[in-house]
Amino acid sequence: MRNGGEPVFRSVVIARRAAALAALAVLVLTGHGERHDASGPAAPPPVTAIR
């Protein structure tokens, strides 16, 4: 029974991690996209400071 249960448990853990990563990726990309528009003018100064 252990051999049959371990793969199922691992697949469940992997599925949960994949779902969590996908949700975080969507939130980060969506939030970053909205913030990027607002912070667009603020982005150039750090670039010139690096130069």
PDB file of N, CA and C in Angstrom:
ATOM      1  N   MET A   1       0.821  -1.196   0.000  1.00  0.00           N
ATOM      2  CA  MET A   1       0.000   0.000   0.000  1.00  0.00           C
ATOM      3  C   MET A   1       0.863   1.258   0.000  1.00  0.00           C
ATOM      4  N   ARG A   2       2.052   1.179   0.585  1.00  0.00           N
ATOM      5  CA  ARG A   2       2.908   2.361   0.615  1.00  0.00           C
ATOM      6  C   ARG A   2       3.342   2.747  -0.794  1.00  0.00           C
ATOM      7  N   ASN A   3       3.673   1.736  -1.601  1.00  0.00           N
ATOM      8  CA  ASN A   3       4.104   2.031  -2.972  1.00  0.00           C
ATOM      9  C   ASN A   3       2.985   2.703  -3.758  1.00  0.00           C
ATOM     10  N   GLY A   4       1.757   2.322  -3.513  1.00  0.00           N
ATOM     11  CA  GLY A   4       0.632   2.919  -4.221  1.00  0.00           C
ATOM     12  C   GLY A   4       0.239   4.274  -3.653  1.00  0.00           C
ATOM     13  N   GLY A   5       0.509   4.503  -2.372  1.00  0.00           N
ATOM     14  CA  GLY A   5       0.108   5.755  -1.746  1.00  0.00           C
ATOM     15  C   GLY A   5       1.104   6.883  -1.956  1.00  0.00           C
ATOM     16  N   GLU A   6       2.394   6.565  -2.002  1.00  0.00           N
ATOM     17  CA  GLU A   6       3.403   7.619  -2.125  1.00  0.00           C
ATOM     18  C   GLU A   6       3.269   8.419  -3.411  1.00  0.00           C
ATOM     19  N   PRO A   7       3.147   7.775  -4.573  1.00  0.00           N
ATOM     20  CA  PRO A   7       3.011   8.564  -5.811  1.00  0.00           C
ATOM     21  C   PRO A   7       1.790   9.476  -5.787  1.00  0.00           C
ATOM     22  N   VAL A   8       0.698   9.012  -5.207  1.00  0.00           N
ATOM     23  CA  VAL A   8      -0.514   9.826  -5.136  1.00  0.00           C
ATOM     24  C   VAL A   8      -0.264  11.029  -4.242  1.00  0.00           C
ATOM     25  N   PHE A   9       0.364  10.802  -3.102  1.00  0.00           N
ATOM     26  CA  PHE A   9       0.654  11.899  -2.175  1.00  0.00           C
ATOM     27  C   PHE A   9       1.582  12.903  -2.846  1.00  0.00           C
ATOM     28  N   ARG A  10       2.604  12.423  -3.529  1.00  0.00           N
ATOM     29  CA  ARG A  10       3.542  13.317  -4.207  1.00  0.00           C
ATOM     30  C   ARG A  10       2.843  14.118  -5.291  1.00  0.00           C
ATOM     31  N   SER A  11       1.975  13.468  -6.038  1.00  0.00           N
ATOM     32  CA  SER A  11       1.272  14.178  -7.114  1.00  0.00           C
ATOM     33  C   SER A  11       0.353  15.257  -6.537  1.00  0.00           C
ATOM     34  N   VAL A  12      -0.237  14.981  -5.385  1.00  0.00           N
ATOM     35  CA  VAL A  12      -1.108  15.971  -4.746  1.00  0.00           C
ATOM     36  C   VAL A  12      -0.283  17.164  -4.292  1.00  0.00           C
ATOM     37  N   VAL A  13       0.875  16.895  -3.694  1.00  0.00           N
ATOM     38  CA  VAL A  13       1.748  17.977  -3.226  1.00  0.00           C
ATOM     39  C   VAL A  13       2.220  18.800  -4.411  1.00  0.00           C
ATOM     40  N   ILE A  14       2.628  18.123  -5.481  1.00  0.00           N
ATOM     41  CA  ILE A  14       3.099  18.825  -6.681  1.00  0.00           C
ATOM     42  C   ILE A  14       1.965  19.655  -7.277  1.00  0.00           C
ATOM     43  N   ALA A  15       0.767  19.096  -7.308  1.00  0.00           N
ATOM     44  CA  ALA A  15      -0.380  19.823  -7.863  1.00  0.00           C
ATOM     45  C   ALA A  15      -0.679  21.067  -7.030  1.00  0.00           C
ATOM     46  N   ARG A  16      -0.617  20.935  -5.714  1.00  0.00           N
ATOM     47  CA  ARG A  16      -0.878  22.094  -4.848  1.00  0.00           C
ATOM     48  C   ARG A  16       0.191  23.156  -5.046  1.00  0.00           C
ATOM     49  N   ARG A  17       1.454  22.734  -5.150  1.00  0.00           N
ATOM     50  CA  ARG A  17       2.534  23.699  -5.358  1.00  0.00           C
ATOM     51  C   ARG A  17       2.372  24.394  -6.700  1.00  0.00           C
ATOM     52  N   ALA A  18       2.024  23.636  -7.727  1.00  0.00           N
ATOM     53  CA  ALA A  18       1.844  24.221  -9.058  1.00  0.00           C
ATOM     54  C   ALA A  18       0.699  25.231  -9.044  1.00  0.00           C
ATOM     55  N   ALA A  19      -0.384  24.897  -8.366  1.00  0.00           N
ATOM     56  CA  ALA A  19      -1.522  25.814  -8.291  1.00  0.00           C
ATOM     57  C   ALA A  19      -1.143  27.083  -7.532  1.00  0.00           C
ATOM     58  N   ALA A  20      -0.393  26.920  -6.451  1.00  0.00           N
ATOM     59  CA  ALA A  20       0.025  28.084  -5.668  1.00  0.00           C
ATOM     60  C   ALA A  20       0.959  28.963  -6.483  1.00  0.00           C
ATOM     61  N   LEU A  21       1.910  28.346  -7.179  1.00  0.00           N
ATOM     62  CA  LEU A  21       2.844  29.120  -8.000  1.00  0.00           C
ATOM     63  C   LEU A  21       2.107  29.836  -9.122  1.00  0.00           C
ATOM     64  N   ALA A  22       1.149  29.163  -9.733  1.00  0.00           N
ATOM     65  CA  ALA A  22       0.386  29.790 -10.815  1.00  0.00           C
ATOM     66  C   ALA A  22      -0.403  30.986 -10.288  1.00  0.00           C
ATOM     67  N   ALA A  23      -1.019  30.826  -9.130  1.00  0.00           N
ATOM     68  CA  ALA A  23      -1.790  31.931  -8.546  1.00  0.00           C
ATOM     69  C   ALA A  23      -0.874  33.103  -8.210  1.00  0.00           C
ATOM     70  N   LEU A  24       0.283  32.808  -7.622  1.00  0.00           N
ATOM     71  CA  LEU A  24       1.225  33.873  -7.282  1.00  0.00           C
ATOM     72  C   LEU A  24       1.729  34.557  -8.542  1.00  0.00           C
ATOM     73  N   ALA A  25       2.009  33.769  -9.578  1.00  0.00           N
ATOM     74  CA  ALA A  25       2.506  34.353 -10.824  1.00  0.00           C
ATOM     75  C   ALA A  25       1.472  35.308 -11.417  1.00  0.00           C
ATOM     76  N   VAL A  26       0.214  34.910 -11.406  1.00  0.00           N
ATOM     77  CA  VAL A  26      -0.845  35.767 -11.948  1.00  0.00           C
ATOM     78  C   VAL A  26      -0.964  37.050 -11.134  1.00  0.00           C
ATOM     79  N   LEU A  27      -0.925  36.925  -9.814  1.00  0.00           N
ATOM     80  CA  LEU A  27      -1.040  38.111  -8.961  1.00  0.00           C
ATOM     81  C   LEU A  27       0.152  39.036  -9.160  1.00  0.00           C
ATOM     82  N   VAL A  28       1.344  38.466  -9.229  1.00  0.00           N
ATOM     83  CA  VAL A  28       2.548  39.288  -9.399  1.00  0.00           C
ATOM     84  C   VAL A  28       2.525  39.983 -10.752  1.00  0.00           C
ATOM     85  N   LEU A  29       2.209  39.231 -11.815  1.00  0.00           N
ATOM     86  CA  LEU A  29       2.203  39.822 -13.152  1.00  0.00           C
ATOM     87  C   LEU A  29       1.111  40.885 -13.262  1.00  0.00           C
ATOM     88  N   THR A  30      -0.049  40.606 -12.704  1.00  0.00           N
ATOM     89  CA  THR A  30      -1.148  41.573 -12.773  1.00  0.00           C
ATOM     90  C   THR A  30      -0.831  42.809 -11.942  1.00  0.00           C
ATOM     91  N   GLY A  31      -0.379  42.604 -10.717  1.00  0.00           N
ATOM     92  CA  GLY A  31      -0.056  43.726  -9.843  1.00  0.00           C
ATOM     93  C   GLY A  31       1.114  44.530 -10.382  1.00  0.00           C
ATOM     94  N   HIS A  32       2.120  43.847 -10.897  1.00  0.00           N
ATOM     95  CA  HIS A  32       3.293  44.546 -11.426  1.00  0.00           C
ATOM     96  C   HIS A  32       2.922  45.347 -12.662  1.00  0.00           C
ATOM     97  N   GLY A  33       2.041  44.780 -13.484  1.00  0.00           N
ATOM     98  CA  GLY A  33       1.631  45.493 -14.690  1.00  0.00           C
ATOM     99  C   GLY A  33       0.908  46.782 -14.338  1.00  0.00           C
ATOM    100  N   GLU A  34       0.052  46.759 -13.332  1.00  0.00           N
ATOM    101  CA  GLU A  34      -0.674  47.964 -12.925  1.00  0.00           C
ATOM    102  C   GLU A  34       0.267  48.965 -12.272  1.00  0.00           C
ATOM    103  N   ARG A  35       1.171  48.482 -11.437  1.00  0.00           N
ATOM    104  CA  ARG A  35       2.102  49.378 -10.748  1.00  0.00           C
ATOM    105  C   ARG A  35       3.116  49.954 -11.718  1.00  0.00           C
ATOM    106  N   HIS A  36       3.464  49.183 -12.731  1.00  0.00           N
ATOM    107  CA  HIS A  36       4.469  49.653 -13.691  1.00  0.00           C
ATOM    108  C   HIS A  36       3.980  50.907 -14.416  1.00  0.00           C
ATOM    109  N   ASP A  37       2.686  50.938 -14.716  1.00  0.00           N
ATOM    110  CA  ASP A  37       2.136  52.119 -15.388  1.00  0.00           C
ATOM    111  C   ASP A  37       2.228  53.339 -14.475  1.00  0.00           C
ATOM    112  N   ALA A  38       1.965  53.154 -13.196  1.00  0.00           N
ATOM    113  CA  ALA A  38       1.992  54.274 -12.255  1.00  0.00           C
ATOM    114  C   ALA A  38       3.423  54.689 -11.934  1.00  0.00           C
ATOM    115  N   SER A  39       4.330  53.704 -11.861  1.00  0.00           N
ATOM    116  CA  SER A  39       5.710  54.008 -11.495  1.00  0.00           C
ATOM    117  C   SER A  39       6.596  54.167 -12.731  1.00  0.00           C
ATOM    118  N   GLY A  40       5.978  54.262 -13.899  1.00  0.00           N
ATOM    119  CA  GLY A  40       6.769  54.415 -15.128  1.00  0.00           C
ATOM    120  C   GLY A  40       7.727  55.587 -15.064  1.00  0.00           C
ATOM    121  N   PRO A  41       7.272  56.788 -14.723  1.00  0.00           N
ATOM    122  CA  PRO A  41       8.169  57.947 -14.643  1.00  0.00           C
ATOM    123  C   PRO A  41       9.247  57.783 -13.585  1.00  0.00           C
ATOM    124  N   ALA A  42       8.981  56.986 -12.547  1.00  0.00           N
ATOM    125  CA  ALA A  42       9.958  56.810 -11.471  1.00  0.00           C
ATOM    126  C   ALA A  42      11.046  55.813 -11.857  1.00  0.00           C
ATOM    127  N   ALA A  43      10.842  55.050 -12.918  1.00  0.00           N
ATOM    128  CA  ALA A  43      11.823  54.036 -13.301  1.00  0.00           C
ATOM    129  C   ALA A  43      13.112  54.632 -13.872  1.00  0.00           C
ATOM    130  N   PRO A  44      13.076  55.659 -14.726  1.00  0.00           N
ATOM    131  CA  PRO A  44      14.314  56.188 -15.314  1.00  0.00           C
ATOM    132  C   PRO A  44      15.369  56.676 -14.325  1.00  0.00           C
ATOM    133  N   PRO A  45      15.049  57.367 -13.234  1.00  0.00           N
ATOM    134  CA  PRO A  45      16.095  57.823 -12.314  1.00  0.00           C
ATOM    135  C   PRO A  45      17.032  56.726 -11.817  1.00  0.00           C
ATOM    136  N   PRO A  46      16.543  55.561 -11.386  1.00  0.00           N
ATOM    137  CA  PRO A  46      17.482  54.508 -10.968  1.00  0.00           C
ATOM    138  C   PRO A  46      18.401  54.079 -12.105  1.00  0.00           C
ATOM    139  N   VAL A  47      17.899  54.090 -13.327  1.00  0.00           N
ATOM    140  CA  VAL A  47      18.723  53.676 -14.462  1.00  0.00           C
ATOM    141  C   VAL A  47      19.858  54.665 -14.652  1.00  0.00           C
ATOM    142  N   THR A  48      19.582  55.955 -14.551  1.00  0.00           N
ATOM    143  CA  THR A  48      20.629  56.963 -14.712  1.00  0.00           C
ATOM    144  C   THR A  48      21.592  56.908 -13.528  1.00  0.00           C
ATOM    145  N   ALA A  49      21.090  56.540 -12.351  1.00  0.00           N
ATOM    146  CA  ALA A  49      21.955  56.456 -11.175  1.00  0.00           C
ATOM    147  C   ALA A  49      22.947  55.313 -11.344  1.00  0.00           C
ATOM    148  N   ILE A  50      22.501  54.222 -11.992  1.00  0.00           N
ATOM    149  CA  ILE A  50      23.389  53.079 -12.207  1.00  0.00           C
ATOM    150  C   ILE A  50      24.496  53.468 -13.176  1.00  0.00           C
ATOM    151  N   ARG A  51      24.149  54.295 -14.156  1.00  0.00           N
ATOM    152  CA  ARG A  51      25.163  54.707 -15.123  1.00  0.00           C
ATOM    153  C   ARG A  51      26.173  55.600 -14.435  1.00  0.00           C
TER     154      ARG A  51
END
